[in-house]
mmCIF file of C-alpha atoms in Angstrom:
data_model
loop_
_atom_site.group_PDB
_atom_site.id
_atom_site.type_symbol
_atom_site.label_atom_id
_atom_site.label_comp_id
_atom_site.label_asym_id
_atom_site.label_seq_id
_atom_site.Cartn_x
_atom_site.Cartn_y
_atom_site.Cartn_z
ATOM 1 C CA MET A 1279 0.000 0.000 0.000
ATOM 2 C CA LEU A 1280 1.244 3.455 -0.916
ATOM 3 C CA ILE A 1281 0.123 6.273 1.347
ATOM 4 C CA PRO A 1282 0.813 9.760 -0.079
ATOM 5 C CA ILE A 1283 2.180 12.234 2.421
ATOM 6 C CA ASN A 1284 2.335 15.999 2.316
ATOM 7 C CA SER A 1285 5.613 17.364 0.940
ATOM 8 C CA SER A 1286 5.789 19.651 3.976
ATOM 9 C CA GLN A 1287 6.533 16.544 6.046
ATOM 10 C CA ILE A 1288 9.703 15.801 4.100
ATOM 11 C CA SER A 1289 11.812 18.324 5.993
ATOM 12 C CA LYS A 1290 10.913 16.381 9.150
ATOM 13 C CA LEU A 1291 11.948 13.065 7.606
ATOM 14 C CA ILE A 1292 14.978 13.925 5.464
ATOM 15 C CA PRO A 1293 17.288 16.540 7.022
ATOM 16 C CA ALA A 1294 18.923 19.229 4.909
ATOM 17 C CA VAL A 1295 22.223 18.793 6.778
ATOM 18 C CA GLY A 1296 23.750 15.378 7.377
ATOM 19 C CA THR A 1297 23.039 13.744 10.743
ATOM 20 C CA GLY A 1298 25.482 11.809 12.899
ATOM 21 C CA SER A 1299 24.584 8.438 11.365
ATOM 22 C CA GLN A 1300 24.807 9.910 7.863
ATOM 23 C CA PHE A 1301 28.191 11.446 8.714
ATOM 24 C CA LYS A 1302 29.401 8.019 9.864
ATOM 25 C CA TYR A 1303 28.292 6.438 6.584
ATOM 26 C CA ALA A 1304 29.868 9.189 4.453
ATOM 27 C CA LEU A 1305 33.111 8.997 6.446
ATOM 28 C CA GLY A 1306 33.562 5.568 4.876
ATOM 29 C CA ASN A 1307 35.959 2.695 5.430
ATOM 30 C CA PRO A 1308 39.562 3.081 6.688
ATOM 31 C CA ARG A 1309 40.855 3.415 3.123
ATOM 32 C CA LYS A 1310 38.493 6.296 2.375
ATOM 33 C CA ILE A 1311 39.335 7.960 5.702
ATOM 34 C CA LEU A 1312 43.054 7.691 4.880
ATOM 35 C CA GLN A 1313 42.446 9.345 1.498
ATOM 36 C CA ARG A 1314 40.668 12.232 3.210
ATOM 37 C CA VAL A 1315 43.504 12.593 5.727
ATOM 38 C CA ILE A 1316 46.088 12.702 2.911
ATOM 39 C CA VAL A 1317 44.129 15.345 0.967
ATOM 40 C CA SER A 1318 43.565 17.327 4.166
ATOM 41 C CA SER A 1319 47.244 17.193 5.183
ATOM 42 C CA ILE A 1320 48.754 17.984 1.785
ATOM 43 C CA GLY A 1321 46.310 20.782 1.019
ATOM 44 C CA GLY A 1322 46.623 22.206 4.523
ATOM 45 C CA PHE A 1323 50.432 22.297 4.586
ATOM 46 C CA ILE A 1324 50.724 23.777 1.086
ATOM 47 C CA SER A 1325 48.203 26.509 1.989
ATOM 48 C CA LEU A 1326 50.039 27.145 5.269
ATOM 49 C CA ILE A 1327 53.359 27.574 3.477
ATOM 50 C CA ILE A 1328 51.863 29.976 0.925
ATOM 51 C CA SER A 1329 50.103 31.974 3.670
ATOM 52 C CA SER A 1330 53.436 32.502 5.439
ATOM 53 C CA THR A 1331 54.858 34.479 2.499
ATOM 54 C CA GLY A 1332 53.216 37.621 3.866
ATOM 55 C CA ASP A 1333 51.665 38.971 0.668
ATOM 56 C CA GLN A 1334 48.220 40.559 0.286
ATOM 57 C CA THR A 1335 46.480 37.183 -0.155
ATOM 58 C CA ASN A 1336 47.763 35.947 3.198
ATOM 59 C CA ASN A 1337 44.309 35.870 4.830
ATOM 60 C CA PHE A 1338 42.803 33.942 1.910
ATOM 61 C CA TRP A 1339 45.448 31.217 2.035
ATOM 62 C CA LEU A 1340 45.223 31.027 5.822
ATOM 63 C CA PHE A 1341 41.466 30.540 5.521
ATOM 64 C CA LEU A 1342 42.033 27.872 2.857
ATOM 65 C CA CYS A 1343 44.551 26.177 5.130
ATOM 66 C CA VAL A 1344 42.005 25.859 7.923
ATOM 67 C CA GLY A 1345 39.457 24.575 5.405
ATOM 68 C CA PHE A 1346 41.800 21.833 4.221
ATOM 69 C CA PHE A 1347 42.700 20.741 7.753
ATOM 70 C CA LEU A 1348 38.972 20.490 8.583
ATOM 71 C CA TYR A 1349 38.217 18.573 5.368
ATOM 72 C CA ILE A 1350 38.049 15.313 7.305
ATOM 73 C CA ILE A 1351 35.005 16.812 9.095
ATOM 74 C CA TRP A 1352 33.207 18.947 6.527
ATOM 75 C CA GLY A 1353 33.830 16.515 3.639
ATOM 76 C CA PRO A 1354 31.471 13.787 4.952
ATOM 77 C CA ILE A 1355 28.934 16.420 6.084
ATOM 78 C CA LEU A 1356 28.856 17.902 2.582
ATOM 79 C CA GLU A 1357 28.609 14.472 0.956
ATOM 80 C CA SER A 1358 25.675 13.365 3.122
ATOM 81 C CA SER A 1359 23.916 16.725 2.732
ATOM 82 C CA ARG A 1360 24.143 16.434 -1.056
ATOM 83 C CA LYS A 1361 22.611 12.947 -0.950
ATOM 84 C CA ASN A 1362 19.749 14.261 1.190
ATOM 85 C CA LEU A 1363 19.167 17.225 -1.103
ATOM 86 C CA LYS A 1364 19.042 14.978 -4.153
ATOM 87 C CA LEU A 1365 16.254 12.917 -2.573
ATOM 88 C CA ARG A 1366 14.346 15.979 -1.343
ATOM 89 C CA LYS A 1367 14.149 17.260 -4.926
ATOM 90 C CA TYR A 1368 11.660 14.564 -5.927
ATOM 91 C CA LYS A 1369 8.111 15.839 -6.423
ATOM 92 C CA PHE A 1370 6.039 13.042 -4.873
ATOM 93 C CA PHE A 1371 6.452 11.077 -1.654
ATOM 94 C CA SER A 1372 4.535 8.151 -0.194
ATOM 95 C CA ILE A 1373 4.876 5.709 2.659
ATOM 96 C CA PHE A 1374 5.265 2.157 1.378
ATOM 97 C CA ASP A 1375 3.524 -0.286 3.714
ATOM 98 C CA GLY A 1376 4.124 -3.843 2.561
ATOM 99 C CA TYR A 1377 5.895 -7.082 3.372
ATOM 100 C CA ILE A 1378 9.014 -9.058 2.480
ATOM 101 C CA SER A 1379 8.262 -11.620 -0.215
ATOM 102 C CA ASP A 1380 11.758 -13.082 -0.559
ATOM 103 C CA ILE A 1381 15.200 -12.899 1.056
ATOM 104 C CA TYR A 1382 18.551 -13.916 -0.376
ATOM 105 C CA LYS A 1383 22.249 -13.121 -0.116
ATOM 106 C CA THR A 1384 24.717 -11.882 -2.677
ATOM 107 C CA GLU A 1385 28.421 -11.038 -2.733
ATOM 108 C CA LYS A 1386 29.697 -7.600 -3.708
ATOM 109 C CA ILE A 1387 33.303 -6.620 -4.372
ATOM 110 C CA GLU A 1388 34.193 -3.659 -2.156
ATOM 111 C CA SER A 1389 37.792 -3.285 -3.278
ATOM 112 C CA SER A 1390 40.526 -5.116 -5.161
ATOM 113 C CA ARG A 1391 44.298 -4.992 -5.352
ATOM 114 C CA GLU A 1392 47.136 -6.737 -7.147
ATOM 115 C CA GLN A 1393 49.504 -8.876 -5.115
ATOM 116 C CA SER A 1394 52.405 -11.161 -6.006
ATOM 117 C CA ASN A 1395 51.915 -14.845 -5.238
ATOM 118 C CA ARG A 1396 54.667 -17.343 -4.295
ATOM 119 C CA GLN A 1397 55.558 -17.819 -7.948
ATOM 120 C CA GLY A 1398 56.064 -14.075 -8.382
ATOM 121 C CA ARG A 1399 52.993 -13.655 -10.533
ATOM 122 C CA LEU A 1400 50.529 -10.855 -9.978
ATOM 123 C CA GLU A 1401 47.078 -11.923 -8.918
ATOM 124 C CA VAL A 1402 44.009 -9.863 -8.091
ATOM 125 C CA ILE A 1403 42.892 -10.012 -4.471
ATOM 126 C CA GLU A 1404 39.236 -9.081 -4.051
ATOM 127 C CA ASN A 1405 37.670 -7.897 -0.827
ATOM 128 C CA LYS A 1406 34.086 -9.142 -0.853
ATOM 129 C CA ARG A 1407 31.199 -8.460 1.490
ATOM 130 C CA THR A 1408 27.899 -10.277 1.900
ATOM 131 C CA TRP A 1409 24.812 -8.217 1.129
ATOM 132 C CA LEU A 1410 21.256 -9.114 2.022
ATOM 133 C CA VAL A 1411 18.570 -8.534 -0.597
ATOM 134 C CA LEU A 1412 14.892 -8.120 0.313
ATOM 135 C CA GLU A 1413 12.166 -8.292 -2.310
ATOM 136 C CA LEU A 1414 9.229 -6.097 -1.291
ATOM 137 C CA GLU A 1415 5.562 -6.500 -2.150
ATOM 138 C CA ASP A 1416 2.200 -5.073 -1.159
ATOM 139 C CA GLU A 1417 -1.386 -5.937 -2.121
ATOM 140 C CA ASP A 1418 -0.749 -4.555 -5.609
ATOM 141 C CA GLY A 1419 2.159 -6.912 -6.259
ATOM 142 C CA TYR A 1420 5.945 -6.754 -6.549
ATOM 143 C CA LEU A 1421 7.551 -3.386 -5.948
ATOM 144 C CA GLU A 1422 11.340 -3.381 -5.714
ATOM 145 C CA LYS A 1423 14.457 -4.832 -4.103
ATOM 146 C CA LEU A 1424 16.197 -3.353 -1.085
ATOM 147 C CA SER A 1425 19.825 -4.375 -0.523
ATOM 148 C CA PHE A 1426 22.349 -3.573 2.198
ATOM 149 C CA PRO A 1427 25.499 -4.993 3.868
ATOM 150 C CA MET A 1428 24.552 -7.961 6.038
ATOM 151 C CA GLU A 1429 25.105 -7.910 9.821
ATOM 152 C CA ASN A 1430 24.338 -10.430 12.568
ATOM 153 C CA LYS A 1431 21.189 -8.549 13.622
ATOM 154 C CA HIS A 1432 19.654 -9.174 10.190
ATOM 155 C CA SER A 1433 19.325 -12.915 10.881
ATOM 156 C CA GLN A 1434 15.958 -12.239 12.547
ATOM 157 C CA ILE A 1435 14.401 -10.957 9.302
ATOM 158 C CA ARG A 1436 11.831 -13.380 7.884
ATOM 159 C CA VAL A 1437 9.768 -13.696 4.716
ATOM 160 C CA GLY A 1438 6.341 -12.178 5.378
ATOM 161 C CA SER A 1439 7.634 -9.549 7.817
ATOM 162 C CA SER A 1440 5.978 -6.141 7.552
ATOM 163 C CA ILE A 1441 8.213 -3.412 6.169
ATOM 164 C CA ARG A 1442 7.773 0.340 5.741
ATOM 165 C CA CYS A 1443 9.862 2.925 3.951
ATOM 166 C CA LEU A 1444 9.551 6.134 1.999
ATOM 167 C CA ILE A 1445 9.167 5.935 -1.769
ATOM 168 C CA THR A 1446 9.920 8.970 -3.925
ATOM 169 C CA SER A 1447 9.332 9.744 -7.588
ATOM 170 C CA ASN A 1448 8.713 12.513 -10.092
ATOM 171 C CA ASN A 1449 5.816 10.413 -11.381
ATOM 172 C CA ARG A 1450 2.584 10.779 -9.417
ATOM 173 C CA ASN A 1451 1.659 7.105 -9.974
ATOM 174 C CA PHE A 1452 5.023 5.765 -8.734
ATOM 175 C CA ASP A 1453 5.014 3.247 -11.592
ATOM 176 C CA ARG A 1454 8.514 4.143 -12.847
ATOM 177 C CA ASP A 1455 11.652 6.025 -11.868
ATOM 178 C CA PHE A 1456 11.067 5.721 -8.144
ATOM 179 C CA TYR A 1457 13.498 5.402 -5.263
ATOM 180 C CA LEU A 1458 13.273 3.644 -1.883
ATOM 181 C CA THR A 1459 14.874 4.924 1.303
ATOM 182 C CA ASP A 1460 16.050 2.858 4.239
ATOM 183 C CA ALA A 1461 13.231 0.803 5.749
ATOM 184 C CA TRP A 1462 11.687 -0.024 9.109
ATOM 185 C CA LEU A 1463 10.464 -3.467 10.172
ATOM 186 C CA PRO A 1464 7.952 -2.558 12.915
ATOM 187 C CA GLU A 1465 7.342 -6.123 14.156
ATOM 188 C CA ILE A 1466 10.942 -6.497 15.292
ATOM 189 C CA ASN A 1467 11.720 -2.754 15.498
ATOM 190 C CA LEU A 1468 14.672 -3.052 13.133
ATOM 191 C CA TRP A 1469 15.934 -0.563 10.553
ATOM 192 C CA VAL A 1470 17.638 -1.744 7.370
ATOM 193 C CA GLY A 1471 19.196 -0.063 4.354
ATOM 194 C CA GLU A 1472 22.502 1.007 2.893
ATOM 195 C CA TYR A 1473 22.231 4.733 3.704
ATOM 196 C CA PRO A 1474 20.224 6.176 6.630
ATOM 197 C CA TYR A 1475 18.175 8.792 4.783
ATOM 198 C CA LEU A 1476 15.324 9.065 7.284
ATOM 199 C CA LEU A 1477 15.101 10.626 10.715
ATOM 200 C CA ARG A 1478 13.849 7.420 12.214
ATOM 201 C CA PRO A 1479 11.776 8.511 15.238
ATOM 202 C CA ALA A 1480 9.982 11.026 12.999
ATOM 203 C CA PHE A 1481 9.227 8.367 10.373
ATOM 204 C CA GLU A 1482 7.896 5.944 12.980
ATOM 205 C CA GLU A 1483 5.627 8.686 14.325
ATOM 206 C CA ILE A 1484 4.337 9.612 10.857
ATOM 207 C CA CYS A 1485 3.672 5.931 10.076
ATOM 208 C CA TYR A 1486 1.608 5.682 13.259
ATOM 209 C CA ILE A 1487 -0.378 8.800 12.350
ATOM 210 C CA TYR A 1488 -1.047 7.900 8.704
ATOM 211 C CA LEU A 1489 -1.689 4.185 9.230
ATOM 212 C CA ASN A 1490 -4.061 4.630 12.158
ATOM 213 C CA ARG A 1491 -6.445 7.141 10.653
#
C-alpha cells in the first residue's frame, strides 16, 4: 500500500544537513578515511606555506589552510547533505507499507588490489562483502528490491515480515523512476538499508499517524 504524504513533512523526515549516522556512513571505510587525511594534510600544509609568504592574499590562504585541515570533518557532512538534497528534490512522496516476499544473499566486491603470489605472478585479491537482498511487495504486487550490507542482527528478518519505507518519484503514480529509502520493520523494530536517509523517530511517528487514521 502506498500512502501519499504531504511534501511539507519531508523536511521532518529527510534533514537538509547530514546527521550523525549519515556522517558516519559518508566517512567511509579506513581506506576512504586515509584518502581524506592525505588530501587534508597535503592541502593544509601547502596553503600554510603559501600563507606565510606575507603577501596581500595571506588571509585567503590562511582561511584555505584551515578549510583543508577540517576537510576530514566537513567533507562527509557535505557528501551526506548532497545525498539528502538529491532525494528531497523529488516531487512526490509516499509511505510504502508492505511485506518481504523473498530474502537472499549476494556477494559484492568492495575493493581489489594486485599482489604477487609465491611464484612471483601478480594476482588480483578481491575484498568481498555479503549483502542481504529483500524483495518487497504489497497488495498490488511486486515493488522493488532493497539491498544492504549484512550484519548479525539481520538474521531475525523473515519472509512475510511487515516493512515500511519512503518511496519517492517525479511520477505521481510511482510506476517508474522511483526510489526507496532505508526501511523499518515494525514487528521487530529493526531498521535496514545502505544509507540512513530518514530521521527514524519522525518516520515511525508519521507511520503511526497515517496508518491509524
